[in-house]
mmCIF file of C-alpha atoms in Angstrom:
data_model
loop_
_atom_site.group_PDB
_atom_site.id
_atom_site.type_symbol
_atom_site.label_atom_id
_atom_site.label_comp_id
_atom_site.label_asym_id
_atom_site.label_seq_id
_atom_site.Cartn_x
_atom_site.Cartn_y
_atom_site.Cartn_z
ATOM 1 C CA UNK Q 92 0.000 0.000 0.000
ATOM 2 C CA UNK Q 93 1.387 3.339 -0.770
ATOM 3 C CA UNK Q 94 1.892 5.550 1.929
ATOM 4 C CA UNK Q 95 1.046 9.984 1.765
ATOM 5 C CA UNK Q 96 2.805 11.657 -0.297
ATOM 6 C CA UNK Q 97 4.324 15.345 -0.677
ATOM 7 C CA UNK Q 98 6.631 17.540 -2.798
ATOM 8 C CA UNK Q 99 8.738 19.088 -2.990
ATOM 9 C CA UNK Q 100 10.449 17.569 0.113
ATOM 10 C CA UNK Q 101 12.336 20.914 0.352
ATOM 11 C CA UNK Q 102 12.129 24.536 -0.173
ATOM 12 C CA UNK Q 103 13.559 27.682 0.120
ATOM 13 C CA UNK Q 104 11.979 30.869 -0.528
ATOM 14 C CA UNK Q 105 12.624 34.602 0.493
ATOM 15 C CA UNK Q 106 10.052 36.160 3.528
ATOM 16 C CA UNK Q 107 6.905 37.878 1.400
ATOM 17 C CA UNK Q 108 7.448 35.197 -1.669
ATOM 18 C CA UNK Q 109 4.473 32.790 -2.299
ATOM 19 C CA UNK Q 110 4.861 28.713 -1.569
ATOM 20 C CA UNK Q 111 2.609 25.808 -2.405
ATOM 21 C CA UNK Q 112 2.636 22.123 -0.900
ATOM 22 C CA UNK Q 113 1.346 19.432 -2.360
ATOM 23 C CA UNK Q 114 0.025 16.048 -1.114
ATOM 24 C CA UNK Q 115 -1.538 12.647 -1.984
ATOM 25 C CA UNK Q 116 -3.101 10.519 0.555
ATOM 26 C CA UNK Q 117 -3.506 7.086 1.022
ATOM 27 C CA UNK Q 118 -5.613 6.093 -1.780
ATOM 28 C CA UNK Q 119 -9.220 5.528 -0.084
ATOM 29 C CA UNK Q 120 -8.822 8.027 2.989
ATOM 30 C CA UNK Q 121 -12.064 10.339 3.218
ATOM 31 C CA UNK Q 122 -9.497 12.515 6.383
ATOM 32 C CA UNK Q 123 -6.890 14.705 5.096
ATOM 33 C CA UNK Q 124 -4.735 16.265 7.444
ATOM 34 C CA UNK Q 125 -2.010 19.610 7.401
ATOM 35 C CA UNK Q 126 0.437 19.767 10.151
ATOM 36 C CA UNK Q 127 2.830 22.723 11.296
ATOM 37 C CA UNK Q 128 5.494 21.100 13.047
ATOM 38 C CA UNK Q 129 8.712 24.171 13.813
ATOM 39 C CA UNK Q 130 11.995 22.435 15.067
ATOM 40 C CA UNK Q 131 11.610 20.996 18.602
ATOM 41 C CA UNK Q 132 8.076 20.929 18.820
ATOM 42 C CA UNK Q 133 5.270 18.657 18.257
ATOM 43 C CA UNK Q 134 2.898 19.025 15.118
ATOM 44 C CA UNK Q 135 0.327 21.347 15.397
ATOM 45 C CA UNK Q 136 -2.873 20.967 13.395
ATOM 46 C CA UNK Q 137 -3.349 23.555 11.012
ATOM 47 C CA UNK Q 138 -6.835 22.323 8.852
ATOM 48 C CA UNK Q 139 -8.506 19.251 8.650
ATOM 49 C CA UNK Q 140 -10.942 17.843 6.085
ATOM 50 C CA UNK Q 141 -13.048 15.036 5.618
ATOM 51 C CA UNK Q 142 -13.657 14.798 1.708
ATOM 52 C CA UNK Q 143 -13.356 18.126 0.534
ATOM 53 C CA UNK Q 144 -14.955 19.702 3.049
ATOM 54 C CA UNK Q 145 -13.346 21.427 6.269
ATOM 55 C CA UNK Q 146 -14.008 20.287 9.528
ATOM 56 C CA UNK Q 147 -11.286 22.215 11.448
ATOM 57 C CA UNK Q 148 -8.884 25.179 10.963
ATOM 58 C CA UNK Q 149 -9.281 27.063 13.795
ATOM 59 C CA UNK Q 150 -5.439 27.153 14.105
ATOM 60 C CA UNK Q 151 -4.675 28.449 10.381
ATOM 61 C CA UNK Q 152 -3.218 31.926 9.616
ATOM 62 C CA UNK Q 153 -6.380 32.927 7.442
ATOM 63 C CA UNK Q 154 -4.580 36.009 6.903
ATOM 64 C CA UNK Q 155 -1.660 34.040 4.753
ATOM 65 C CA UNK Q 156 -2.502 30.323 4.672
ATOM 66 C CA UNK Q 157 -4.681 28.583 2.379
ATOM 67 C CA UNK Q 158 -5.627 24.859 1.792
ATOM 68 C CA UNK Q 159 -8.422 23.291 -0.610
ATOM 69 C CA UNK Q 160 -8.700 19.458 -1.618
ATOM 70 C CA UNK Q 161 -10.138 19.203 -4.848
ATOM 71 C CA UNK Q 162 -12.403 16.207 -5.254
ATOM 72 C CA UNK Q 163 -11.522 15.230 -1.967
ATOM 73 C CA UNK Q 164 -8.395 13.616 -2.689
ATOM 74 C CA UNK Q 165 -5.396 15.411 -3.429
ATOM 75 C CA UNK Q 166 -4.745 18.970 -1.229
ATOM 76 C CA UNK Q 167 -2.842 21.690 -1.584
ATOM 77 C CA UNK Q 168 -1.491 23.957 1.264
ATOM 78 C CA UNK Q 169 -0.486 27.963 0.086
ATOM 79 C CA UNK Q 170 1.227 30.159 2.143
ATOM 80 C CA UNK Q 171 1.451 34.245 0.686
ATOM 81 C CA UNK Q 172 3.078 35.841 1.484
ATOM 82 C CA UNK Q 173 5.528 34.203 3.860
ATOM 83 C CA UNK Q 174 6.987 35.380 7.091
ATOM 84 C CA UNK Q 175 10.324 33.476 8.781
ATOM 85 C CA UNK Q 176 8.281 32.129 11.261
ATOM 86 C CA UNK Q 177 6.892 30.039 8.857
ATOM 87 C CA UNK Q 178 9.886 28.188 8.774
ATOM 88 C CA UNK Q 179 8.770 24.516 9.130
ATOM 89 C CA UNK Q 180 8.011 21.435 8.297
ATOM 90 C CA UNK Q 181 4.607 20.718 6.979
ATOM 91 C CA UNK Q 182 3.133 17.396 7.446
ATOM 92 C CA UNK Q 183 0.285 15.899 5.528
ATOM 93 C CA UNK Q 184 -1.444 12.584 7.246
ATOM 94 C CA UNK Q 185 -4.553 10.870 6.120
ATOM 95 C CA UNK Q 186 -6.845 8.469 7.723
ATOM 96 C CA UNK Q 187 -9.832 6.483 6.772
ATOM 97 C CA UNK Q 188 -12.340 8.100 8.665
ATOM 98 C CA UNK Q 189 -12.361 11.167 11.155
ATOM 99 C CA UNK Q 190 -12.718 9.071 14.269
ATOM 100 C CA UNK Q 191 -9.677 6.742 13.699
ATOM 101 C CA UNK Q 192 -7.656 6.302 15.928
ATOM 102 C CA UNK Q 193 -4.413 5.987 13.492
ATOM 103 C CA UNK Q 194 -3.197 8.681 11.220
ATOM 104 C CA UNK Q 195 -0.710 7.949 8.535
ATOM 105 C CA UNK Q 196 2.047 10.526 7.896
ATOM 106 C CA UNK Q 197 3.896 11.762 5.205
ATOM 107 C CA UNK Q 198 7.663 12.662 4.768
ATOM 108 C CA UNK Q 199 6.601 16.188 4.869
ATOM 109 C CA UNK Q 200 8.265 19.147 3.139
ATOM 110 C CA UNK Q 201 11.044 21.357 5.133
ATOM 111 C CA UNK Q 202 10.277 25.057 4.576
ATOM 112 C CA UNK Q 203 12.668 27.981 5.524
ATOM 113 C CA UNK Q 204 12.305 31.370 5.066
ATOM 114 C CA UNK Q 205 15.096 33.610 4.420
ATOM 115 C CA UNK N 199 0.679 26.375 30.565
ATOM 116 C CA UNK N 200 0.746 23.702 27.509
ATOM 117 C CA UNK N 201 -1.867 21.254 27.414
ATOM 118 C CA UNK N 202 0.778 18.038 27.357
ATOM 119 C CA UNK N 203 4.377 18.837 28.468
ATOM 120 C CA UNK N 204 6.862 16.524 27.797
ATOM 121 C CA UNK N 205 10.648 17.340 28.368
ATOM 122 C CA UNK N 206 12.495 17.026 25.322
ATOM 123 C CA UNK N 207 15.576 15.439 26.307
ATOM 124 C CA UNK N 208 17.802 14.263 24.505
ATOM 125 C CA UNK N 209 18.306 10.668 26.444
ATOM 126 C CA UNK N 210 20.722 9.093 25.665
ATOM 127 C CA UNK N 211 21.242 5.163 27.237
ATOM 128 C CA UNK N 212 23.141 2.171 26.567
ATOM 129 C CA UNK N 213 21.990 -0.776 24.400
ATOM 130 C CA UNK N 214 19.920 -2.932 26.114
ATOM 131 C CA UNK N 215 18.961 -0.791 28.812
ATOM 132 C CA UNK N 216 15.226 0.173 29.637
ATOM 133 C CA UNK N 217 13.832 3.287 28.867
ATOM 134 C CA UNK N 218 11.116 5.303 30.300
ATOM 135 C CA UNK N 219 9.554 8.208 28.357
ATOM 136 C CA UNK N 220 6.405 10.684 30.280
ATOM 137 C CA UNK N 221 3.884 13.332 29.481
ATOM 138 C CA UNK N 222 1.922 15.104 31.396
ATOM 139 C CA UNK N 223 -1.188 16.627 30.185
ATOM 140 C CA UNK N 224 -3.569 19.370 32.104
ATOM 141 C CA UNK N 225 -7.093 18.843 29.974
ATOM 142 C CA UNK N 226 -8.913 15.676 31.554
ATOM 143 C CA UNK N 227 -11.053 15.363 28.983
ATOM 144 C CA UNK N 228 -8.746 13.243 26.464
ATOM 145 C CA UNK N 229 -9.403 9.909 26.314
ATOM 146 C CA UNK N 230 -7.000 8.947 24.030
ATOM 147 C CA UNK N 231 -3.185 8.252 24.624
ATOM 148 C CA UNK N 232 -1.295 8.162 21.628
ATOM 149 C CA UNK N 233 2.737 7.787 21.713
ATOM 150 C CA UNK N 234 4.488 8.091 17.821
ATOM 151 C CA UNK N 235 8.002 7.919 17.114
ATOM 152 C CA UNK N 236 9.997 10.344 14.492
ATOM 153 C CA UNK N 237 12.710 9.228 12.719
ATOM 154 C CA UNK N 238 15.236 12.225 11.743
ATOM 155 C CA UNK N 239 13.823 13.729 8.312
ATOM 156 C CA UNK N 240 10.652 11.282 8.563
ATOM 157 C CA UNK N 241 7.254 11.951 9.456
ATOM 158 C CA UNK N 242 5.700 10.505 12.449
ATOM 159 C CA UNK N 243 4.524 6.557 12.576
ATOM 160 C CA UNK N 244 1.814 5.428 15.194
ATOM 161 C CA UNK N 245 3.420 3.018 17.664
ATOM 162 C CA UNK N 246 0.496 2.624 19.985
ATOM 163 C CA UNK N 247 -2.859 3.831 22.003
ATOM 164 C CA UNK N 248 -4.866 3.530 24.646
ATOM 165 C CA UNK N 249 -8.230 4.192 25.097
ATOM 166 C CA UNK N 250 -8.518 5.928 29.511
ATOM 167 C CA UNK N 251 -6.572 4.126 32.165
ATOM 168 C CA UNK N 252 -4.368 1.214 31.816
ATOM 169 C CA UNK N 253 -1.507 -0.481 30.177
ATOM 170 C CA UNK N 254 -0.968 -1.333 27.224
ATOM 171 C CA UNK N 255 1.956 -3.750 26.113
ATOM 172 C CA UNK N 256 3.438 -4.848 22.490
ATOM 173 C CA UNK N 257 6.430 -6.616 22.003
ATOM 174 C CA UNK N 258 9.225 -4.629 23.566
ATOM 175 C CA UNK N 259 6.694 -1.375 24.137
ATOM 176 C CA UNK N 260 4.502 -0.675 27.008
ATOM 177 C CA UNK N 261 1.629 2.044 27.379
ATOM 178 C CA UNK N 262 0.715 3.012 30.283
ATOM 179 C CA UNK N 263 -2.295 5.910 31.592
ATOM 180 C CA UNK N 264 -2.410 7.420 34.916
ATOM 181 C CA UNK N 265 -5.549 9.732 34.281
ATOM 182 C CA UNK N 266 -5.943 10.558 38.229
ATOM 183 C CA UNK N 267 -2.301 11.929 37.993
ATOM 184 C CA UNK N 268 -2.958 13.087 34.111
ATOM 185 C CA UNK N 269 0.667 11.140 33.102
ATOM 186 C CA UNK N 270 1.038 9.003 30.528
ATOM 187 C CA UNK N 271 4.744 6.395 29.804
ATOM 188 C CA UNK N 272 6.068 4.739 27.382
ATOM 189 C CA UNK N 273 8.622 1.709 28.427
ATOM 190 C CA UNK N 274 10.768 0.671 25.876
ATOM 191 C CA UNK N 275 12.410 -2.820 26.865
ATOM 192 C CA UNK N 276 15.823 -4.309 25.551
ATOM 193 C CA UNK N 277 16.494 -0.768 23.786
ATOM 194 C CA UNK N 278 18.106 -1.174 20.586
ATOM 195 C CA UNK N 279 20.231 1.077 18.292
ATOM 196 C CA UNK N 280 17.112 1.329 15.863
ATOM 197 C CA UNK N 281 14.998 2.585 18.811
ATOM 198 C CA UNK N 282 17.064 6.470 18.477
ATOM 199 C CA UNK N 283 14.181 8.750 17.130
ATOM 200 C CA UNK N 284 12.099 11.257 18.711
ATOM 201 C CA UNK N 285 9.118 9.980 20.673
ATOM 202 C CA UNK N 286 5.980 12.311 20.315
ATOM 203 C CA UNK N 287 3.657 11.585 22.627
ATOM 204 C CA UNK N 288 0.086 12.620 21.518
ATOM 205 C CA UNK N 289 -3.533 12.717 23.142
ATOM 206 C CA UNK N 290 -7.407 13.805 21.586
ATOM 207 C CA UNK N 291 -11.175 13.520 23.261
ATOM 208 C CA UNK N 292 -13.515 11.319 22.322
ATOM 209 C CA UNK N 293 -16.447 11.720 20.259
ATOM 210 C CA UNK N 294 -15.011 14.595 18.231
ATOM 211 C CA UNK N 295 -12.959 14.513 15.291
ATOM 212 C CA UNK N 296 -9.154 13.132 15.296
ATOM 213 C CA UNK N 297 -7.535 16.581 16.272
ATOM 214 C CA UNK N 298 -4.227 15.184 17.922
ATOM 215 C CA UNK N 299 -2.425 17.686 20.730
ATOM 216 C CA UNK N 300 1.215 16.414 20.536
ATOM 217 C CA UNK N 301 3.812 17.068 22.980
ATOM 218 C CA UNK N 302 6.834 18.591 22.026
ATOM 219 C CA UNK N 303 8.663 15.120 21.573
ATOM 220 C CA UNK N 304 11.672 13.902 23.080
ATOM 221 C CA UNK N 305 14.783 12.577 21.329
ATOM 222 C CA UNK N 306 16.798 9.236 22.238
ATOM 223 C CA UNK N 307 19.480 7.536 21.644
ATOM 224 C CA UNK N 308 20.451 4.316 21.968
ATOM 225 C CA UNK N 309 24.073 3.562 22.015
ATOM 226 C CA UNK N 310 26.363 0.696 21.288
#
């Protein structure tokens, strides 16, 4: 079985440039997750949906971040313009079903912000 | 105050020796206990869960929940060189969708 994936795996962009993330979950998954995690801390859930619809991003920067999954499969996560702070990695994770217990991650992409 | 502490480490033991790895956590509504572990440039994998109070064990790995002291551990048996990542431990309520609150992970490694 084919586990999430993302690209690029890395990136590099200058503070108040534009970035987009992609990701593919496990084929099947009706939960798509993004996840902020900044070095030495846990992830932190930025949006979650179930299909393509959005069942929580209280914790995204409205202001700057944006996320859609098209035909609920395949997401995108946009951040413009960026701010070093946003230097992270970004983790997708999928799951079957919004109550499961188990979340599958991906490799995730490393952002920084110069 | 965080909603799960966990100190970050690193810990660094000797092969074979057993290691313990805590959280705390201050919400007593989570009902689920979660521990992943993180390899370096990886994303995290689910090693195991409990559902309230109790232990847990799978092979080398035991869970255990203290929810009258809000503390969850992780024992890790016969620790191996393989074992070095960062262990996130991770919690969420019931009934509501799978929003995880991770701790802030801690790193270990297991030396020859």
């Amino acid at each position: 079985e084919a586990g999430v994936a993302q690209s690029p795996r890395y990136k590099i962009i200058e503070k108040r440039q534009s970035v987009a993330f992609w990701c593919n979950p496990i084929s099947g998954h009706a939960t798509l997750y993004w996840y902020q995690q900044i070095l030495g801390q846990g992830p932190k859930l930025l949006i979650q949906f179930q299909n393509n619809g959005v069942v929580d991003d209280s914790q995204l920067p409205k202001d700057r971040f944006s996320a859609e999954r098209l035909k609920g499969v395949d997401s995108t996560l946009k951040i413009q313009p960026a701010k070093l702070e946003d230097s992270a990695v970004y983790l997708c994770a999928s799951s079957l079903r919004t109550t499961d217990t188990e979340a599958f991650f991906g490799q995730g992409t490393r952002l920084t912000v110069v | 105050q965080k909603e799960v502490e966990q100190d970050p480490g690193p810990l660094s033991v000797p092969e074979g020796a057993i290691v313990s790895l805590n959280c705390t956590y201050s919400n007593s509504a989570f009902q689920y206990f979660m521990w992943y572990r993180q390899y370096s440039r990886k994303g995290p994998e689910l090693l195991m869960y409990t559902y309230s109070s109790g232990n847990k064990e799978d092979g080398r790995f035991t869970a255990q929940v203290d929810k009258s002291s809000k503390y969850i551990s992780l024992f890790i048996r016969d620790s191996q060189p393989s074992d070095s990542a960062t262990y996130l431990c991770a919690m969420r309520y019931t009934g509501t969708a799978s929003k995880l609150t991770f701790g802030t992970g801690t790193r270990l490694q297991v030396t020859l």
